[in-house]
Each structure stands twice: as structure tokens, then as C-alpha cells.
Amino acid sequence: MNQLLEQIVEDCRGYTSLGKVATYIPQLAVADPEKVGIYVVSHTGEEHYAGDCFDRFTMQSIIKPVILLLALLDSGADKVRALVGVEATGKPFDAFNYSDQALTGAHINPMINTGAIALCTLIRGENYEERFTRLLELTRTLAGTQAPEVDRAVYLSEKKTGSKNRALVYMLKAYGMIDDPAEELLDCYFKACSILISCEELANIANIFAHHGIDPRTGKALFPKEYARYVNATLATCGMYDGSGEFALHVGFPAKSGVGGGIMGVIPNKMGIAVFAPALDKRGNSVAGVRMLSQLSQALDLSIY
Ligand code: DON
């Protein structure tokens, strides 16, 4: 397996030149576009890796499944489902051209910015600082280490330049979907996106979703199976944004990408996978990351379809 992963990293390294690191959050532009790493954790807890898999990068949108999970745990599936829908939008992650001149839950899902921001309102806490702290704690529990923490430079960079996300929050407010103070809510979301993670930690998170809430390392049930199914289903249909259909076709398992260059892959009952390569395609998905997942899927016959 280690040999296979080494081979995949070598085969896919060249694809980094086909993408570009994210620049719309200025601090992400400092990433090295040539980095490539992969980490796999199996159901028996066996770990395999290759390349730059111990580098740390910000989770960005990969925090969205954790936001969804915490909203489910804190508020229940009915409230979550009432606020945010589950249909793929087929649009970019930060789109706001809602066709019928109104914004409703049916237009959004938990994996796009609008949906994830709305779901932060369903996380329990006296204020947004406390809500964020609980989200960070859950991330650390799933990762199996206290290491995840906020990259302050990325957080401040996004806070300073996040006009589009501000616009999305005001759309949610304008259509009566949320009531909370915009800046506090955005602060929680920006910090959440700026949590630093490694492929090793991300593969552990993916492996718990793959095992429906049970941490294969400890045998402990961390959350109900029905919530794992909820999250995994939205990853399968919406996790790669307007590239989710292509990804289902060529790779074939639930996954979530982030503009930091990471992708988490969930292979139900089998394994958790994390890849990292910061050069992105036009949809915001890691180019070499998608190639690595595609090669691994073919080599191990991982498509669930
Ligand atoms: O809100 C944003 O635009 C970023 N913090 C996260 C977007 C993202 O990661 C999209 N992923 N591929």
C-alpha cells in the first residue's frame, strides 16, 4: 500500500501545474503549489501515507461537514433540514444568483457557503465565540488530537476580504432565514475555515464518517449513525460543488474539498482518505488531489456506485 501511494504521488505531481493556488483570500496565495500528499486510514486502524502528508493547511470548506454534524447534534435533523436543503446547486460554492428572486432553504445545501453559514446558527452556545470553541473541540475529537487550531493570518485575511460571504449573510437575513448578528456569525465561519489540519488528522475524521460515527481507533461511538448518513449523503451529492457529478463518475465516493488544497474522502465501512495539493481547478477543487483520489479509487476499486 505504501508503494502504491508513493506511485500515485509521483504520477500526480505533474498535475499541480494545471492548477492555481487560491488568491481571493490573500493569505492562501502564499501556499506552495507544488506540495502533494496523501494519507489513508483503514477500518483496522492501519495507516499508510506518502508525499507532503504531514504539512498543515487550513480546512476551508472541509469544515462544512463538521459544522453540519454539530448542527445535527445540537439542534436535530428536523431543524437542520428545515433551514437548509440537500439538493445540489450545480453552481459555484459562493454563488448567489437564486433563480426565482427569493432565497429559501430549498435553494441551498450544507456544503456551499450560504448553507454552512446558516447552519452555524444551529450550533449551541451563549455567543458565537462559544459556538466556535465547541466546533473546534469537535474537530479535535474527530481528528484524535488537540493539534487543530486557528491560523490567525488566514482568518484575518478572510475577515478583511470576505465581502462575498458578507453579501451571502445579508441575503439570508433579507429573506428572513436567519436573525443573528452578521459580523459575529461571519467571525465564527471565518475562524472555522481557518482551522489548520494535516492529512493524517483529516483521514482520521474521514474514517469516523466512513464508520458511521464510530472511531475505529478506540471503538467509541462519537455520534449517531443516522447523522453520519446525513453528512455522507450530502458529501456524495454536493461535496465537490459543481464538480460533484464528475467526481461521482470518475472517483465514486463521498468527499469534501477546500480551497486550502485539501480533500477528505469517505469510503463507507472501509477507510478514510485525505489528500493535499494546493493548486486548484476553476471550481476550487485540488487538481492533483482529485487525480490522486481517482487513481486510488481505480487501484482499490473504491467506487460505491
Ligand atoms: O468561504 C470561503 O470562500 C472559504 N473560506 C471556503 C471556500 C472553500 O473552501 C471552497 N472549496 N473548495
GROMACS .gro file of C-alpha atoms and ligand atoms in nm:
model
  317
    1MET     CA    1   0.000   0.000   0.000
    2ASN     CA    2   0.278   0.248   0.087
    3GLN     CA    3   0.434   0.170  -0.251
    4LEU     CA    4   0.102   0.231  -0.427
    5LEU     CA    5   0.064   0.569  -0.253
    6GLU     CA    6   0.423   0.668  -0.341
    7GLN     CA    7   0.349   0.579  -0.703
    8ILE     CA    8   0.026   0.781  -0.702
    9VAL     CA    9   0.202   1.087  -0.558
   10GLU     CA   10   0.473   1.062  -0.825
   11ASP     CA   11   0.219   1.009  -1.107
   12CYS     CA   12   0.006   1.306  -0.996
   13ARG     CA   13   0.278   1.557  -0.908
   14GLY     CA   14   0.274   1.695  -1.264
   15TYR     CA   15  -0.094   1.787  -1.238
   16THR     CA   16  -0.013   2.064  -0.990
   17SER     CA   17   0.100   2.278  -1.284
   18LEU     CA   18  -0.255   2.267  -1.426
   19GLY     CA   19  -0.399   2.449  -1.126
   20LYS     CA   20  -0.351   2.772  -0.930
   21VAL     CA   21  -0.345   2.838  -0.556
   22ALA     CA   22  -0.642   3.040  -0.426
   23THR     CA   23  -0.575   3.414  -0.423
   24TYR     CA   24  -0.917   3.560  -0.336
   25ILE     CA   25  -0.819   3.505   0.029
   26PRO     CA   26  -0.478   3.679   0.001
   27GLN     CA   27  -0.310   3.472   0.273
   28LEU     CA   28  -0.383   3.148   0.083
   29ALA     CA   29  -0.173   3.276  -0.207
   30VAL     CA   30   0.147   3.208  -0.010
   31ALA     CA   31   0.091   2.828  -0.032
   32ASP     CA   32   0.349   2.623  -0.225
   33PRO     CA   33   0.162   2.499  -0.536
   34GLU     CA   34   0.397   2.201  -0.576
   35LYS     CA   35   0.306   2.028  -0.250
   36VAL     CA   36   0.138   1.688  -0.285
   37GLY     CA   37   0.045   1.448  -0.005
   38ILE     CA   38  -0.187   1.157   0.069
   39TYR     CA   39  -0.285   0.969   0.387
   40VAL     CA   40  -0.510   0.664   0.423
   41VAL     CA   41  -0.652   0.513   0.744
   42SER     CA   42  -0.826   0.177   0.710
   43HIS     CA   43  -1.105   0.018   0.915
   44THR     CA   44  -0.849  -0.175   1.116
   45GLY     CA   45  -0.669   0.149   1.200
   46GLU     CA   46  -0.378   0.072   0.966
   47GLU     CA   47  -0.221   0.392   0.833
   48HIS     CA   48  -0.044   0.448   0.502
   49TYR     CA   49   0.092   0.768   0.354
   50ALA     CA   50   0.317   0.937   0.100
   51GLY     CA   51   0.443   1.283  -0.001
   52ASP     CA   52   0.382   1.603   0.194
   53CYS     CA   53   0.117   1.447   0.416
   54PHE     CA   54   0.244   1.599   0.741
   55ASP     CA   55   0.218   1.959   0.616
   56ARG     CA   56  -0.055   2.166   0.780
   57PHE     CA   57  -0.309   2.361   0.576
   58THR     CA   58  -0.640   2.534   0.653
   59MET     CA   59  -0.953   2.323   0.630
   60GLN     CA   60  -1.159   2.590   0.449
   61SER     CA   61  -1.474   2.418   0.321
   62ILE     CA   62  -1.373   2.081   0.467
   63ILE     CA   63  -1.504   2.216   0.798
   64LYS     CA   64  -1.856   2.220   0.646
   65PRO     CA   65  -1.930   1.851   0.722
   66VAL     CA   66  -1.823   1.915   1.083
   67ILE     CA   67  -2.047   2.224   1.102
   68LEU     CA   68  -2.335   2.011   0.968
   69LEU     CA   69  -2.261   1.735   1.221
   70LEU     CA   70  -2.256   1.978   1.516
   71ALA     CA   71  -2.578   2.146   1.399
   72LEU     CA   72  -2.739   1.798   1.382
   73LEU     CA   73  -2.611   1.704   1.728
   74ASP     CA   74  -2.720   2.036   1.882
   75SER     CA   75  -3.050   2.102   1.707
   76GLY     CA   76  -3.162   1.771   1.549
   77ALA     CA   77  -3.223   1.670   1.189
   78ASP     CA   78  -3.567   1.833   1.159
   79LYS     CA   79  -3.441   2.183   1.238
   80VAL     CA   80  -3.136   2.139   1.019
   81ARG     CA   81  -3.346   2.014   0.728
   82ALA     CA   82  -3.599   2.296   0.773
   83LEU     CA   83  -3.331   2.564   0.743
   84VAL     CA   84  -3.100   2.417   0.475
   85GLY     CA   85  -3.194   2.182   0.191
   86VAL     CA   86  -2.997   1.892   0.049
   87GLU     CA   87  -3.012   1.938  -0.328
   88ALA     CA   88  -2.701   2.000  -0.536
   89THR     CA   89  -2.699   2.357  -0.669
   90GLY     CA   90  -2.477   2.291  -0.971
   91LYS     CA   91  -2.334   2.637  -0.902
   92PRO     CA   92  -2.008   2.765  -0.753
   93PHE     CA   93  -1.965   2.741  -0.374
   94ASP     CA   94  -2.018   3.116  -0.325
   95ALA     CA   95  -2.291   3.175  -0.586
   96PHE     CA   96  -2.585   3.398  -0.505
   97ASN     CA   97  -2.794   3.409  -0.821
   98TYR     CA   98  -3.108   3.243  -0.686
   99SER     CA   99  -3.338   3.199  -0.979
  100ASP     CA  100  -3.681   3.292  -0.852
  101GLN     CA  101  -3.581   3.619  -0.685
  102ALA     CA  102  -3.611   3.473  -0.337
  103LEU     CA  103  -3.384   3.268  -0.116
  104THR     CA  104  -3.527   2.965   0.066
  105GLY     CA  105  -3.380   2.654   0.227
  106ALA     CA  106  -3.459   2.460  -0.090
  107HIS     CA  107  -3.200   2.667  -0.282
  108ILE     CA  108  -2.906   2.583  -0.062
  109ASN     CA  109  -2.728   2.283   0.089
  110PRO     CA  110  -2.486   2.238   0.382
  111MET     CA  111  -2.178   2.216   0.160
  112ILE     CA  112  -2.199   2.560  -0.004
  113ASN     CA  113  -2.106   2.877   0.184
  114THR     CA  114  -2.463   3.003   0.232
  115GLY     CA  115  -2.579   2.671   0.378
  116ALA     CA  116  -2.278   2.627   0.607
  117ILE     CA  117  -2.307   2.985   0.737
  118ALA     CA  118  -2.680   2.936   0.804
  119LEU     CA  119  -2.606   2.613   0.994
  120CYS     CA  120  -2.371   2.796   1.233
  121THR     CA  121  -2.690   2.950   1.379
  122LEU     CA  122  -2.799   2.599   1.487
  123ILE     CA  123  -2.481   2.532   1.688
  124ARG     CA  124  -2.542   2.572   2.062
  125GLY     CA  125  -2.361   2.845   2.259
  126GLU     CA  126  -2.414   3.164   2.459
  127ASN     CA  127  -2.242   3.359   2.183
  128TYR     CA  128  -2.053   3.291   1.860
  129GLU     CA  129  -1.721   3.262   2.037
  130GLU     CA  130  -1.857   2.974   2.241
  131ARG     CA  131  -2.014   2.815   1.933
  132PHE     CA  132  -1.678   2.832   1.756
  133THR     CA  133  -1.498   2.683   2.056
  134ARG     CA  134  -1.739   2.388   2.055
  135LEU     CA  135  -1.681   2.340   1.682
  136LEU     CA  136  -1.303   2.341   1.732
  137GLU     CA  137  -1.339   2.091   2.017
  138LEU     CA  138  -1.545   1.855   1.800
  139THR     CA  139  -1.286   1.887   1.521
  140ARG     CA  140  -1.010   1.795   1.768
  141THR     CA  141  -1.208   1.499   1.899
  142LEU     CA  142  -1.265   1.365   1.546
  143ALA     CA  143  -0.902   1.429   1.449
  144GLY     CA  144  -0.788   1.247   1.762
  145THR     CA  145  -0.551   1.526   1.867
  146GLN     CA  146  -0.554   1.874   2.020
  147ALA     CA  147  -0.337   1.997   1.729
  148PRO     CA  148  -0.606   2.169   1.516
  149GLU     CA  149  -0.603   2.543   1.586
  150VAL     CA  150  -0.684   2.865   1.401
  151ASP     CA  151  -0.432   3.004   1.152
  152ARG     CA  152  -0.468   3.367   1.258
  153ALA     CA  153  -0.316   3.511   0.942
  154VAL     CA  154  -0.563   3.323   0.719
  155TYR     CA  155  -0.855   3.409   0.948
  156LEU     CA  156  -0.774   3.782   0.947
  157SER     CA  157  -0.711   3.775   0.573
  158GLU     CA  158  -1.054   3.626   0.503
  159LYS     CA  159  -1.225   3.853   0.758
  160LYS     CA  160  -1.076   4.155   0.581
  161THR     CA  161  -1.165   4.048   0.229
  162GLY     CA  162  -1.481   3.836   0.275
  163SER     CA  163  -1.728   4.071   0.106
  164LYS     CA  164  -1.895   3.789  -0.085
  165ASN     CA  165  -1.965   3.590   0.231
  166ARG     CA  166  -2.093   3.911   0.394
  167ALA     CA  167  -2.330   3.955   0.100
  168LEU     CA  168  -2.449   3.595   0.143
  169VAL     CA  169  -2.521   3.654   0.513
  170TYR     CA  170  -2.722   3.964   0.432
  171MET     CA  171  -2.914   3.765   0.169
  172LEU     CA  172  -3.001   3.510   0.439
  173LYS     CA  173  -3.112   3.795   0.664
  174ALA     CA  174  -3.302   3.973   0.387
  175TYR     CA  175  -3.512   3.664   0.321
  176GLY     CA  176  -3.578   3.603   0.691
  177MET     CA  177  -3.379   3.280   0.711
  178ILE     CA  178  -3.153   3.394   0.995
  179ASP     CA  179  -3.174   3.662   1.258
  180ASP     CA  180  -2.832   3.661   1.425
  181PRO     CA  181  -2.574   3.944   1.417
  182ALA     CA  182  -2.393   3.924   1.084
  183GLU     CA  183  -2.038   4.000   1.194
  184GLU     CA  184  -2.040   3.758   1.489
  185LEU     CA  185  -2.177   3.482   1.270
  186LEU     CA  186  -1.920   3.554   0.997
  187ASP     CA  187  -1.642   3.559   1.253
  188CYS     CA  188  -1.736   3.206   1.360
  189TYR     CA  189  -1.744   3.090   0.996
  190PHE     CA  190  -1.412   3.259   0.903
  191LYS     CA  191  -1.239   3.107   1.207
  192ALA     CA  192  -1.388   2.768   1.125
  193CYS     CA  193  -1.249   2.783   0.770
  194SER     CA  194  -0.907   2.881   0.910
  195ILE     CA  195  -0.858   2.572   1.129
  196LEU     CA  196  -0.523   2.411   1.049
  197ILE     CA  197  -0.518   2.038   0.983
  198SER     CA  198  -0.285   1.771   0.841
  199CYS     CA  199  -0.370   1.486   0.602
  200GLU     CA  200  -0.322   1.243   0.891
  201GLU     CA  201  -0.582   1.423   1.105
  202LEU     CA  202  -0.819   1.469   0.813
  203ALA     CA  203  -0.800   1.100   0.722
  204ASN     CA  204  -0.897   1.017   1.082
  205ILE     CA  205  -1.201   1.247   1.057
  206ALA     CA  206  -1.297   1.085   0.725
  207ASN     CA  207  -1.255   0.738   0.874
  208ILE     CA  208  -1.505   0.817   1.152
  209PHE     CA  209  -1.763   0.934   0.896
  210ALA     CA  210  -1.683   0.616   0.699
  211HIS     CA  211  -1.759   0.409   1.009
  212HIS     CA  212  -2.085   0.589   1.079
  213GLY     CA  213  -1.974   0.772   1.390
  214ILE     CA  214  -1.754   0.502   1.544
  215ASP     CA  215  -1.385   0.583   1.585
  216PRO     CA  216  -1.212   0.265   1.463
  217ARG     CA  217  -0.905   0.353   1.673
  218THR     CA  218  -1.094   0.337   2.001
  219GLY     CA  219  -1.418   0.157   1.915
  220LYS     CA  220  -1.604   0.450   2.074
  221ALA     CA  221  -1.930   0.577   1.920
  222LEU     CA  222  -1.894   0.955   1.882
  223PHE     CA  223  -2.223   1.033   1.708
  224PRO     CA  224  -2.533   0.850   1.582
  225LYS     CA  225  -2.524   0.652   1.258
  226GLU     CA  226  -2.819   0.849   1.115
  227TYR     CA  227  -2.614   1.170   1.135
  228ALA     CA  228  -2.319   1.007   0.960
  229ARG     CA  229  -2.559   0.903   0.683
  230TYR     CA  230  -2.693   1.260   0.661
  231VAL     CA  231  -2.343   1.405   0.628
  232ASN     CA  232  -2.212   1.137   0.389
  233ALA     CA  233  -2.514   1.172   0.160
  234THR     CA  234  -2.463   1.548   0.125
  235LEU     CA  235  -2.092   1.490   0.062
  236ALA     CA  236  -2.178   1.248  -0.218
  237THR     CA  237  -2.417   1.488  -0.391
  238CYS     CA  238  -2.272   1.831  -0.306
  239GLY     CA  239  -1.923   1.791  -0.154
  240MET     CA  240  -1.729   1.881  -0.468
  241TYR     CA  241  -1.963   2.170  -0.563
  242ASP     CA  242  -2.037   2.200  -0.935
  243GLY     CA  243  -1.782   1.920  -0.987
  244SER     CA  244  -1.977   1.669  -0.773
  245GLY     CA  245  -2.126   1.480  -1.069
  246GLU     CA  246  -1.791   1.439  -1.247
  247PHE     CA  247  -1.635   1.331  -0.920
  248ALA     CA  248  -1.907   1.070  -0.861
  249LEU     CA  249  -1.848   0.937  -1.212
  250HIS     CA  250  -1.468   0.921  -1.206
  251VAL     CA  251  -1.392   0.867  -0.837
  252GLY     CA  252  -1.715   0.748  -0.680
  253PHE     CA  253  -1.732   0.815  -0.305
  254PRO     CA  254  -1.843   1.094  -0.067
  255ALA     CA  255  -1.580   1.369  -0.046
  256LYS     CA  256  -1.526   1.729   0.057
  257SER     CA  257  -1.279   1.977  -0.087
  258GLY     CA  258  -1.143   2.305   0.048
  259VAL     CA  259  -0.965   2.597  -0.118
  260GLY     CA  260  -0.665   2.530   0.108
  261GLY     CA  261  -0.599   2.234  -0.124
  262GLY     CA  262  -0.724   1.951   0.095
  263ILE     CA  263  -0.986   1.690   0.008
  264MET     CA  264  -1.133   1.436   0.251
  265GLY     CA  265  -1.262   1.109   0.105
  266VAL     CA  266  -1.509   0.885   0.291
  267ILE     CA  267  -1.527   0.520   0.184
  268PRO     CA  268  -1.817   0.374   0.383
  269ASN     CA  269  -1.717   0.079   0.604
  270LYS     CA  270  -1.368   0.079   0.455
  271MET     CA  271  -1.143   0.379   0.504
  272GLY     CA  272  -1.081   0.749   0.536
  273ILE     CA  273  -0.856   0.927   0.287
  274ALA     CA  274  -0.705   1.275   0.288
  275VAL     CA  275  -0.512   1.440   0.008
  276PHE     CA  276  -0.340   1.777  -0.006
  277ALA     CA  277  -0.219   1.973  -0.309
  278PRO     CA  278  -0.295   2.350  -0.304
  279ALA     CA  279  -0.314   2.414  -0.680
  280LEU     CA  280  -0.687   2.430  -0.760
  281ASP     CA  281  -0.907   2.395  -1.066
  282LYS     CA  282  -1.159   2.666  -1.157
  283ARG     CA  283  -1.420   2.515  -0.925
  284GLY     CA  284  -1.191   2.539  -0.622
  285ASN     CA  285  -1.104   2.168  -0.607
  286SER     CA  286  -0.741   2.049  -0.583
  287VAL     CA  287  -0.630   1.932  -0.930
  288ALA     CA  288  -0.368   1.680  -0.818
  289GLY     CA  289  -0.589   1.590  -0.520
  290VAL     CA  290  -0.875   1.479  -0.745
  291ARG     CA  291  -0.628   1.284  -0.966
  292MET     CA  292  -0.482   1.106  -0.665
  293LEU     CA  293  -0.827   1.007  -0.540
  294SER     CA  294  -0.922   0.890  -0.887
  295GLN     CA  295  -0.611   0.671  -0.920
  296LEU     CA  296  -0.655   0.525  -0.572
  297SER     CA  297  -1.022   0.457  -0.641
  298GLN     CA  298  -0.933   0.266  -0.956
  299ALA     CA  299  -0.646   0.075  -0.797
  300LEU     CA  300  -0.854  -0.040  -0.499
  301ASP     CA  301  -1.197  -0.047  -0.666
  302LEU     CA  302  -1.339   0.207  -0.419
  303SER     CA  303  -1.635   0.345  -0.615
  304ILE     CA  304  -1.954   0.288  -0.417
  305TYR     CA  305  -2.172   0.304  -0.730
  306DON     O1  306  -1.576   3.099   0.240
  306DON     C1  307  -1.486   3.077   0.159
  306DON     O2  308  -1.488   3.122   0.045
  306DON     C2  309  -1.371   2.991   0.205
  306DON     N1  310  -1.338   3.015   0.341
  306DON     C3  311  -1.403   2.846   0.186
  306DON     C4  312  -1.441   2.810   0.044
  306DON     C5  313  -1.393   2.675   0.002
  306DON     O3  314  -1.310   2.614   0.062
  306DON     C6  315  -1.448   2.622  -0.126
  306DON     N2  316  -1.385   2.495  -0.153
  306DON     N3  317  -1.341   2.433  -0.236
   0.00000   0.00000   0.00000
